[in-house]
């Protein structure tokens, strides 16, 4: 696995722009335990965001974000035929969870149906995040869930 991190700019720049973010990314290959590893990466990311960026997480932000990571990584693991990348990006105002995988098939968002077996992953992510986007990219597709934080 390959992890990349970009730290907060030097605090001497008091007027940092809104494009300054904490960024952590890791590539997963579908080996057993990768979903737990992705959740651990998200947990480390949130810890750094709180301690270094003084982000204020709402009552359910951590659990919502961890569940979104689980669902997005599970889908990438289940439906792609190659490695996938989890990218976590945020600052004191917002967090985005982005997963790139090798499949060009965009996810299907079914209407809520408690009687349906399976197919609830994207329904869950949509309910948890403030914005969800999915698009094809040269490597396959990119799914991004965005969360707004309390200020």
Tab-separated table of N, CA and C in Angstrom:
chain	number	residue	atom	x	y	z
A	1	UNK	N	0.825	-1.175	0.000
A	1	UNK	CA	0.000	0.000	0.000
A	1	UNK	C	0.867	1.236	0.000
A	2	UNK	N	0.332	2.267	-0.584
A	2	UNK	CA	1.088	3.486	-0.777
A	2	UNK	C	0.313	4.633	-0.151
A	3	UNK	N	0.872	5.301	0.835
A	3	UNK	CA	0.169	6.390	1.501
A	3	UNK	C	0.857	7.701	1.199
A	4	UNK	N	0.053	8.733	0.941
A	4	UNK	CA	0.569	10.053	0.664
A	4	UNK	C	-0.119	11.013	1.616
A	5	UNK	N	0.604	11.956	2.167
A	5	UNK	CA	-0.007	12.942	3.056
A	5	UNK	C	0.571	14.312	2.755
A	6	UNK	N	-0.293	15.301	2.790
A	6	UNK	CA	0.123	16.684	2.648
A	6	UNK	C	-0.317	17.394	3.906
A	7	UNK	N	0.616	18.012	4.593
A	7	UNK	CA	0.299	18.642	5.858
A	7	UNK	C	-0.157	20.073	5.675
A	8	UNK	N	-0.680	20.607	6.756
A	8	UNK	CA	-1.140	21.991	6.798
A	8	UNK	C	0.028	22.928	6.532
A	9	UNK	N	-0.216	24.023	5.812
A	9	UNK	CA	0.849	24.981	5.579
A	9	UNK	C	1.341	25.570	6.893
A	10	UNK	N	2.527	26.123	6.869
A	10	UNK	CA	3.126	26.726	8.050
A	10	UNK	C	2.159	27.741	8.655
A	11	UNK	N	2.013	27.710	9.978
A	11	UNK	CA	1.070	28.604	10.645
A	11	UNK	C	1.456	30.067	10.543
A	12	UNK	N	2.646	30.384	10.058
A	12	UNK	CA	3.021	31.774	9.894
A	12	UNK	C	2.168	32.448	8.825
A	13	UNK	N	1.512	31.668	7.961
A	13	UNK	CA	0.611	32.213	6.946
A	13	UNK	C	-0.782	32.282	7.550
A	14	UNK	N	-1.066	33.300	8.339
A	14	UNK	CA	-2.349	33.416	9.018
A	14	UNK	C	-3.516	33.501	8.047
A	15	UNK	N	-3.323	34.077	6.893
A	15	UNK	CA	-4.407	34.223	5.928
A	15	UNK	C	-4.397	33.123	4.904
A	16	UNK	N	-4.358	31.874	5.330
A	16	UNK	CA	-4.279	30.785	4.368
A	16	UNK	C	-5.548	30.729	3.526
A	17	UNK	N	-5.395	30.359	2.275
A	17	UNK	CA	-6.527	30.341	1.353
A	17	UNK	C	-7.373	29.098	1.571
A	18	UNK	N	-8.583	29.123	1.021
A	18	UNK	CA	-9.495	27.996	1.195
A	18	UNK	C	-9.023	26.766	0.435
A	19	UNK	N	-8.015	26.906	-0.431
A	19	UNK	CA	-7.518	25.750	-1.164
A	19	UNK	C	-6.507	24.947	-0.340
A	20	UNK	N	-6.098	25.467	0.825
A	20	UNK	CA	-5.179	24.731	1.692
A	20	UNK	C	-5.946	23.610	2.382
A	21	UNK	N	-5.460	22.398	2.205
A	21	UNK	CA	-6.170	21.241	2.750
A	21	UNK	C	-5.190	20.214	3.278
A	22	UNK	N	-5.685	19.363	4.144
A	22	UNK	CA	-4.978	18.158	4.550
A	22	UNK	C	-5.403	17.080	3.555
A	23	UNK	N	-4.430	16.401	2.985
A	23	UNK	CA	-4.708	15.377	1.983
A	23	UNK	C	-3.962	14.102	2.347
A	24	UNK	N	-4.688	13.005	2.417
A	24	UNK	CA	-4.101	11.688	2.646
A	24	UNK	C	-4.706	10.747	1.609
A	25	UNK	N	-3.871	9.939	0.989
A	25	UNK	CA	-4.360	8.997	-0.018
A	25	UNK	C	-3.621	7.672	0.135
A	26	UNK	N	-4.319	6.590	-0.180
A	26	UNK	CA	-3.703	5.268	-0.130
A	26	UNK	C	-4.316	4.387	-1.211
A	27	UNK	N	-3.467	3.569	-1.821
A	27	UNK	CA	-3.900	2.622	-2.845
A	27	UNK	C	-4.129	1.262	-2.179
A	28	UNK	N	-5.234	0.633	-2.543
A	28	UNK	CA	-5.572	-0.697	-2.033
A	28	UNK	C	-5.693	-1.651	-3.200
A	29	UNK	N	-5.365	-2.920	-2.946
A	29	UNK	CA	-5.374	-3.900	-4.031
A	29	UNK	C	-6.423	-4.986	-3.851
A	30	UNK	N	-7.311	-4.825	-2.877
A	30	UNK	CA	-8.374	-5.804	-2.690
A	30	UNK	C	-8.018	-6.972	-1.800
A	31	UNK	N	-6.848	-6.933	-1.189
A	31	UNK	CA	-6.463	-8.014	-0.271
A	31	UNK	C	-7.380	-8.013	0.946
A	32	UNK	N	-7.544	-9.160	1.602
A	32	UNK	CA	-8.372	-9.203	2.811
A	32	UNK	C	-7.899	-8.159	3.829
A	33	UNK	N	-8.852	-7.504	4.447
A	33	UNK	CA	-8.533	-6.497	5.453
A	33	UNK	C	-8.447	-5.088	4.913
A	34	UNK	N	-8.622	-4.904	3.599
A	34	UNK	CA	-8.444	-3.566	3.029
A	34	UNK	C	-9.520	-2.591	3.497
A	35	UNK	N	-10.719	-3.053	3.757
A	35	UNK	CA	-11.772	-2.148	4.225
A	35	UNK	C	-11.422	-1.644	5.625
A	36	UNK	N	-10.935	-2.520	6.479
A	36	UNK	CA	-10.494	-2.101	7.816
A	36	UNK	C	-9.308	-1.142	7.723
A	37	UNK	N	-8.398	-1.389	6.786
A	37	UNK	CA	-7.261	-0.480	6.602
A	37	UNK	C	-7.722	0.890	6.110
A	38	UNK	N	-8.719	0.912	5.241
A	38	UNK	CA	-9.257	2.186	4.752
A	38	UNK	C	-9.917	2.949	5.898
A	39	UNK	N	-10.635	2.248	6.745
A	39	UNK	CA	-11.258	2.897	7.910
A	39	UNK	C	-10.193	3.416	8.875
A	40	UNK	N	-9.113	2.687	9.043
A	40	UNK	CA	-8.021	3.148	9.921
A	40	UNK	C	-7.372	4.401	9.339
A	41	UNK	N	-7.208	4.441	8.019
A	41	UNK	CA	-6.672	5.630	7.371
A	41	UNK	C	-7.601	6.823	7.612
A	42	UNK	N	-8.903	6.618	7.467
A	42	UNK	CA	-9.877	7.687	7.707
A	42	UNK	C	-9.834	8.148	9.161
A	43	UNK	N	-9.667	7.229	10.080
A	43	UNK	CA	-9.589	7.585	11.499
A	43	UNK	C	-8.354	8.441	11.780
A	44	UNK	N	-7.200	8.062	11.207
A	44	UNK	CA	-5.981	8.876	11.361
A	44	UNK	C	-6.172	10.259	10.749
A	45	UNK	N	-6.802	10.299	9.590
A	45	UNK	CA	-7.067	11.561	8.908
A	45	UNK	C	-7.915	12.478	9.794
A	46	UNK	N	-9.006	11.947	10.344
A	46	UNK	CA	-9.869	12.760	11.200
A	46	UNK	C	-9.138	13.245	12.441
A	47	UNK	N	-8.301	12.381	13.024
A	47	UNK	CA	-7.506	12.793	14.180
A	47	UNK	C	-6.602	13.966	13.853
A	48	UNK	N	-5.941	13.893	12.707
A	48	UNK	CA	-5.069	15.001	12.278
A	48	UNK	C	-5.873	16.242	11.960
A	49	UNK	N	-7.019	16.089	11.351
A	49	UNK	CA	-7.845	17.244	10.996
A	49	UNK	C	-8.296	17.993	12.259
A	50	UNK	N	-8.646	17.244	13.286
A	50	UNK	CA	-9.064	17.864	14.549
A	50	UNK	C	-7.876	18.514	15.252
A	51	UNK	N	-6.752	17.799	15.337
A	51	UNK	CA	-5.614	18.333	16.103
A	51	UNK	C	-4.821	19.402	15.364
A	52	UNK	N	-4.648	19.266	14.058
A	52	UNK	CA	-3.823	20.211	13.307
A	52	UNK	C	-4.617	21.353	12.681
A	53	UNK	N	-5.847	21.088	12.313
A	53	UNK	CA	-6.659	22.094	11.625
A	53	UNK	C	-7.759	22.659	12.514
A	54	UNK	N	-7.873	22.104	13.728
A	54	UNK	CA	-8.883	22.529	14.696
A	54	UNK	C	-10.301	22.394	14.133
A	55	UNK	N	-10.492	21.362	13.327
A	55	UNK	CA	-11.815	21.090	12.772
A	55	UNK	C	-12.745	20.647	13.897
A	56	UNK	N	-13.987	21.093	13.816
A	56	UNK	CA	-15.006	20.711	14.789
A	56	UNK	C	-15.902	19.683	14.113
A	57	UNK	N	-15.883	18.473	14.662
A	57	UNK	CA	-16.704	17.405	14.097
A	57	UNK	C	-18.030	17.363	14.835
A	58	UNK	N	-19.113	17.333	14.088
A	58	UNK	CA	-20.438	17.210	14.688
A	58	UNK	C	-20.597	15.865	15.374
A	59	UNK	N	-21.704	15.709	16.059
A	59	UNK	CA	-21.974	14.512	16.854
A	59	UNK	C	-21.863	13.221	16.043
A	60	UNK	N	-22.281	13.263	14.782
A	60	UNK	CA	-22.290	12.051	13.955
A	60	UNK	C	-21.264	12.072	12.829
A	61	UNK	N	-20.449	13.111	12.736
A	61	UNK	CA	-19.541	13.244	11.595
A	61	UNK	C	-18.588	12.067	11.475
A	62	UNK	N	-17.939	11.679	12.579
A	62	UNK	CA	-16.972	10.578	12.524
A	62	UNK	C	-17.643	9.286	12.070
A	63	UNK	N	-18.754	8.931	12.671
A	63	UNK	CA	-19.405	7.667	12.304
A	63	UNK	C	-19.964	7.725	10.882
A	64	UNK	N	-20.498	8.881	10.467
A	64	UNK	CA	-21.006	9.016	9.103
A	64	UNK	C	-19.879	8.863	8.093
A	65	UNK	N	-18.760	9.519	8.356
A	65	UNK	CA	-17.628	9.454	7.432
A	65	UNK	C	-17.050	8.039	7.368
A	66	UNK	N	-16.940	7.384	8.510
A	66	UNK	CA	-16.396	6.021	8.524
A	66	UNK	C	-17.311	5.057	7.766
A	67	UNK	N	-18.614	5.215	7.917
A	67	UNK	CA	-19.550	4.362	7.187
A	67	UNK	C	-19.478	4.640	5.685
A	68	UNK	N	-19.364	5.916	5.303
A	68	UNK	CA	-19.230	6.255	3.882
A	68	UNK	C	-17.966	5.639	3.297
A	69	UNK	N	-16.846	5.719	4.026
A	69	UNK	CA	-15.599	5.093	3.566
A	69	UNK	C	-15.811	3.596	3.385
A	70	UNK	N	-16.441	2.946	4.361
A	70	UNK	CA	-16.686	1.496	4.272
A	70	UNK	C	-17.500	1.147	3.033
A	71	UNK	N	-18.569	1.889	2.803
A	71	UNK	CA	-19.444	1.596	1.665
A	71	UNK	C	-18.741	1.845	0.330
A	72	UNK	N	-18.027	2.964	0.214
A	72	UNK	CA	-17.353	3.277	-1.050
A	72	UNK	C	-16.223	2.298	-1.356
A	73	UNK	N	-15.453	1.931	-0.338
A	73	UNK	CA	-14.370	0.961	-0.549
A	73	UNK	C	-14.941	-0.421	-0.837
A	74	UNK	N	-16.016	-0.797	-0.163
A	74	UNK	CA	-16.656	-2.088	-0.439
A	74	UNK	C	-17.108	-2.150	-1.902
A	75	UNK	N	-17.720	-1.067	-2.390
A	75	UNK	CA	-18.156	-1.048	-3.790
A	75	UNK	C	-16.980	-1.139	-4.747
A	76	UNK	N	-15.908	-0.389	-4.474
A	76	UNK	CA	-14.721	-0.449	-5.341
A	76	UNK	C	-14.138	-1.858	-5.334
A	77	UNK	N	-14.093	-2.468	-4.171
A	77	UNK	CA	-13.558	-3.819	-4.044
A	77	UNK	C	-14.434	-4.828	-4.795
A	78	UNK	N	-15.717	-4.658	-4.716
A	78	UNK	CA	-16.655	-5.612	-5.302
A	78	UNK	C	-16.772	-5.464	-6.821
A	79	UNK	N	-16.724	-4.224	-7.335
A	79	UNK	CA	-17.073	-4.001	-8.740
A	79	UNK	C	-15.916	-3.638	-9.662
A	80	UNK	N	-14.738	-3.377	-9.134
A	80	UNK	CA	-13.628	-3.044	-10.034
A	80	UNK	C	-12.692	-4.238	-10.178
A	81	UNK	N	-11.873	-4.204	-11.222
A	81	UNK	CA	-10.967	-5.320	-11.489
A	81	UNK	C	-9.514	-4.889	-11.364
A	82	UNK	N	-9.251	-4.068	-10.411
A	82	UNK	CA	-7.883	-3.598	-10.256
A	82	UNK	C	-7.732	-2.842	-8.961
A	83	UNK	N	-6.638	-2.209	-8.789
A	83	UNK	CA	-6.431	-1.452	-7.561
A	83	UNK	C	-7.371	-0.238	-7.522
A	84	UNK	N	-7.589	0.274	-6.327
A	84	UNK	CA	-8.389	1.479	-6.178
A	84	UNK	C	-7.720	2.396	-5.168
A	85	UNK	N	-8.033	3.669	-5.294
A	85	UNK	CA	-7.393	4.707	-4.498
A	85	UNK	C	-8.429	5.381	-3.618
A	86	UNK	N	-8.119	5.507	-2.331
A	86	UNK	CA	-8.932	6.280	-1.400
A	86	UNK	C	-8.187	7.573	-1.116
A	87	UNK	N	-8.872	8.680	-1.319
A	87	UNK	CA	-8.287	9.998	-1.076
A	87	UNK	C	-9.194	10.740	-0.093
A	88	UNK	N	-8.588	11.209	0.999
A	88	UNK	CA	-9.316	11.989	2.006
A	88	UNK	C	-8.729	13.382	2.010
A	89	UNK	N	-9.598	14.371	1.889
A	89	UNK	CA	-9.144	15.746	1.798
A	89	UNK	C	-10.055	16.600	2.672
A	90	UNK	N	-9.462	17.538	3.414
A	90	UNK	CA	-10.324	18.380	4.224
A	90	UNK	C	-9.611	19.549	4.854
A	91	UNK	N	-10.417	20.389	5.452
A	91	UNK	CA	-9.933	21.511	6.240
A	91	UNK	C	-10.949	21.731	7.364
A	92	UNK	N	-10.944	22.873	8.012
A	92	UNK	CA	-11.835	23.104	9.143
A	92	UNK	C	-13.297	23.265	8.719
A	93	UNK	N	-13.567	23.375	7.418
A	93	UNK	CA	-14.925	23.606	6.939
A	93	UNK	C	-15.558	22.420	6.217
A	94	UNK	N	-14.727	21.547	5.630
A	94	UNK	CA	-15.303	20.472	4.818
A	94	UNK	C	-14.355	19.275	4.750
A	95	UNK	N	-14.933	18.134	4.404
A	95	UNK	CA	-14.170	16.908	4.174
A	95	UNK	C	-14.713	16.270	2.907
A	96	UNK	N	-13.817	15.749	2.071
A	96	UNK	CA	-14.281	14.943	0.940
A	96	UNK	C	-13.602	13.580	0.989
A	97	UNK	N	-14.384	12.577	0.668
A	97	UNK	CA	-13.922	11.194	0.564
A	97	UNK	C	-14.052	10.831	-0.903
A	98	UNK	N	-12.928	10.526	-1.552
A	98	UNK	CA	-12.945	10.217	-2.981
A	98	UNK	C	-12.345	8.838	-3.199
A	99	UNK	N	-13.016	8.043	-3.992
A	99	UNK	CA	-12.513	6.717	-4.360
A	99	UNK	C	-12.430	6.659	-5.883
A	100	UNK	N	-11.245	6.312	-6.365
A	100	UNK	CA	-11.016	6.063	-7.791
A	100	UNK	C	-10.895	4.555	-7.956
A	101	UNK	N	-11.573	3.997	-8.967
A	101	UNK	CA	-11.360	2.587	-9.271
A	101	UNK	C	-11.318	2.384	-10.782
A	102	UNK	N	-11.031	1.170	-11.207
A	102	UNK	CA	-10.772	0.896	-12.618
A	102	UNK	C	-12.020	0.595	-13.436
A	103	UNK	N	-13.172	0.491	-12.801
A	103	UNK	CA	-14.408	0.231	-13.532
A	103	UNK	C	-14.972	1.547	-14.073
A	104	UNK	N	-15.448	1.532	-15.327
A	104	UNK	CA	-16.065	2.730	-15.890
A	104	UNK	C	-17.576	2.765	-15.646
A	105	UNK	N	-18.122	1.698	-15.079
A	105	UNK	CA	-19.561	1.650	-14.800
A	105	UNK	C	-19.874	2.544	-13.605
A	106	UNK	N	-20.728	3.536	-13.831
A	106	UNK	CA	-21.118	4.428	-12.742
A	106	UNK	C	-22.069	3.696	-11.804
A	107	UNK	N	-22.059	4.068	-10.522
A	107	UNK	CA	-22.923	3.364	-9.559
A	107	UNK	C	-24.399	3.615	-9.854
A	108	UNK	N	-25.209	2.662	-9.463
A	108	UNK	CA	-26.657	2.763	-9.617
A	108	UNK	C	-27.228	3.156	-8.264
A	109	UNK	N	-28.065	4.172	-8.273
A	109	UNK	CA	-28.745	4.589	-7.056
A	109	UNK	C	-30.200	4.158	-7.173
A	110	UNK	N	-30.547	3.124	-6.423
A	110	UNK	CA	-31.901	2.592	-6.450
A	110	UNK	C	-32.802	3.418	-5.539
A	111	UNK	N	-34.088	3.380	-5.816
A	111	UNK	CA	-35.057	3.987	-4.912
A	111	UNK	C	-35.047	3.194	-3.612
A	112	UNK	N	-35.258	3.864	-2.491
A	112	UNK	CA	-35.285	3.129	-1.217
A	112	UNK	C	-36.327	2.009	-1.255
A	113	UNK	N	-35.906	0.832	-0.856
A	113	UNK	CA	-36.790	-0.330	-0.815
A	113	UNK	C	-36.290	-1.253	0.287
A	114	UNK	N	-36.918	-1.211	1.468
A	114	UNK	CA	-36.446	-2.041	2.581
A	114	UNK	C	-36.521	-3.538	2.295
A	115	UNK	N	-37.319	-3.950	1.309
A	115	UNK	CA	-37.429	-5.367	0.974
A	115	UNK	C	-36.346	-5.855	0.026
A	116	UNK	N	-35.583	-4.943	-0.583
A	116	UNK	CA	-34.549	-5.326	-1.547
A	116	UNK	C	-33.328	-5.855	-0.802
A	117	UNK	N	-32.807	-6.979	-1.250
A	117	UNK	CA	-31.578	-7.516	-0.688
A	117	UNK	C	-30.407	-6.909	-1.435
A	118	UNK	N	-29.533	-6.219	-0.748
A	118	UNK	CA	-28.361	-5.617	-1.365
A	118	UNK	C	-28.704	-4.357	-2.141
A	119	UNK	N	-27.658	-3.707	-2.638
A	119	UNK	CA	-27.837	-2.508	-3.426
A	119	UNK	C	-28.146	-1.258	-2.615
A	120	UNK	N	-27.834	-1.284	-1.325
A	120	UNK	CA	-28.136	-0.144	-0.460
A	120	UNK	C	-26.928	0.755	-0.202
A	121	UNK	N	-25.741	0.379	-0.679
A	121	UNK	CA	-24.524	1.119	-0.362
A	121	UNK	C	-24.568	2.579	-0.762
A	122	UNK	N	-24.911	2.866	-2.001
A	122	UNK	CA	-24.944	4.251	-2.459
A	122	UNK	C	-26.106	5.000	-1.813
A	123	UNK	N	-27.188	4.312	-1.558
A	123	UNK	CA	-28.322	4.913	-0.850
A	123	UNK	C	-27.870	5.409	0.533
A	124	UNK	N	-27.069	4.606	1.197
A	124	UNK	CA	-26.537	4.974	2.515
A	124	UNK	C	-25.610	6.176	2.396
A	125	UNK	N	-24.691	6.139	1.431
A	125	UNK	CA	-23.734	7.245	1.263
A	125	UNK	C	-24.465	8.549	0.965
A	126	UNK	N	-25.462	8.504	0.094
A	126	UNK	CA	-26.238	9.707	-0.233
A	126	UNK	C	-26.909	10.267	1.020
A	127	UNK	N	-27.423	9.393	1.866
A	127	UNK	CA	-28.088	9.846	3.094
A	127	UNK	C	-27.107	10.464	4.090
A	128	UNK	N	-25.855	10.039	4.063
A	128	UNK	CA	-24.869	10.505	5.036
A	128	UNK	C	-24.195	11.808	4.650
A	129	UNK	N	-23.925	11.997	3.363
A	129	UNK	CA	-23.096	13.138	2.948
A	129	UNK	C	-23.953	14.308	2.479
A	130	UNK	N	-23.305	15.452	2.304
A	130	UNK	CA	-23.990	16.648	1.824
A	130	UNK	C	-24.054	16.704	0.304
A	131	UNK	N	-23.119	16.040	-0.360
A	131	UNK	CA	-23.084	16.039	-1.822
A	131	UNK	C	-22.342	14.794	-2.294
A	132	UNK	N	-22.862	14.158	-3.333
A	132	UNK	CA	-22.213	12.982	-3.908
A	132	UNK	C	-22.106	13.192	-5.409
A	133	UNK	N	-20.911	12.949	-5.942
A	133	UNK	CA	-20.714	13.018	-7.381
A	133	UNK	C	-20.041	11.742	-7.855
A	134	UNK	N	-20.346	11.356	-9.070
A	134	UNK	CA	-19.725	10.195	-9.697
A	134	UNK	C	-19.455	10.560	-11.143
A	135	UNK	N	-18.251	10.272	-11.605
A	135	UNK	CA	-17.915	10.581	-12.997
A	135	UNK	C	-16.846	9.628	-13.512
A	136	UNK	N	-16.865	9.448	-14.810
A	136	UNK	CA	-15.820	8.647	-15.448
A	136	UNK	C	-14.565	9.510	-15.561
A	137	UNK	N	-13.434	8.875	-15.340
A	137	UNK	CA	-12.126	9.515	-15.482
A	137	UNK	C	-11.243	8.559	-16.280
A	138	UNK	N	-10.080	9.012	-16.750
A	138	UNK	CA	-9.247	8.135	-17.584
A	138	UNK	C	-8.911	6.778	-16.967
A	139	UNK	N	-8.814	6.686	-15.648
A	139	UNK	CA	-8.474	5.401	-15.020
A	139	UNK	C	-9.693	4.524	-14.770
A	140	UNK	N	-10.901	5.059	-14.924
A	140	UNK	CA	-12.132	4.317	-14.636
A	140	UNK	C	-13.221	5.276	-14.191
A	141	UNK	N	-13.389	5.389	-12.861
A	141	UNK	CA	-14.363	6.338	-12.342
A	141	UNK	C	-13.890	6.915	-11.017
A	142	UNK	N	-14.535	8.040	-10.670
A	142	UNK	CA	-14.262	8.718	-9.398
A	142	UNK	C	-15.605	8.966	-8.718
A	143	UNK	N	-15.697	8.541	-7.459
A	143	UNK	CA	-16.872	8.792	-6.633
A	143	UNK	C	-16.413	9.691	-5.487
A	144	UNK	N	-17.099	10.816	-5.296
A	144	UNK	CA	-16.709	11.755	-4.231
A	144	UNK	C	-17.916	12.079	-3.358
A	145	UNK	N	-17.751	11.862	-2.047
A	145	UNK	CA	-18.750	12.240	-1.047
A	145	UNK	C	-18.202	13.412	-0.258
A	146	UNK	N	-18.983	14.474	-0.163
A	146	UNK	CA	-18.530	15.684	0.517
A	146	UNK	C	-19.359	15.912	1.769
A	147	UNK	N	-18.668	16.321	2.834
A	147	UNK	CA	-19.275	16.585	4.130
A	147	UNK	C	-18.939	18.000	4.555
A	148	UNK	N	-19.933	18.781	4.942
A	148	UNK	CA	-19.698	20.117	5.480
A	148	UNK	C	-19.560	20.004	6.994
A	149	UNK	N	-18.609	20.732	7.569
A	149	UNK	CA	-18.378	20.686	9.004
A	149	UNK	C	-18.947	21.923	9.689
A	150	UNK	N	-19.194	21.799	10.971
A	150	UNK	CA	-19.630	22.940	11.777
A	150	UNK	C	-18.477	23.933	11.867
A	151	UNK	N	-18.789	25.210	11.902
A	151	UNK	CA	-17.728	26.222	12.041
A	151	UNK	C	-17.912	27.022	13.298
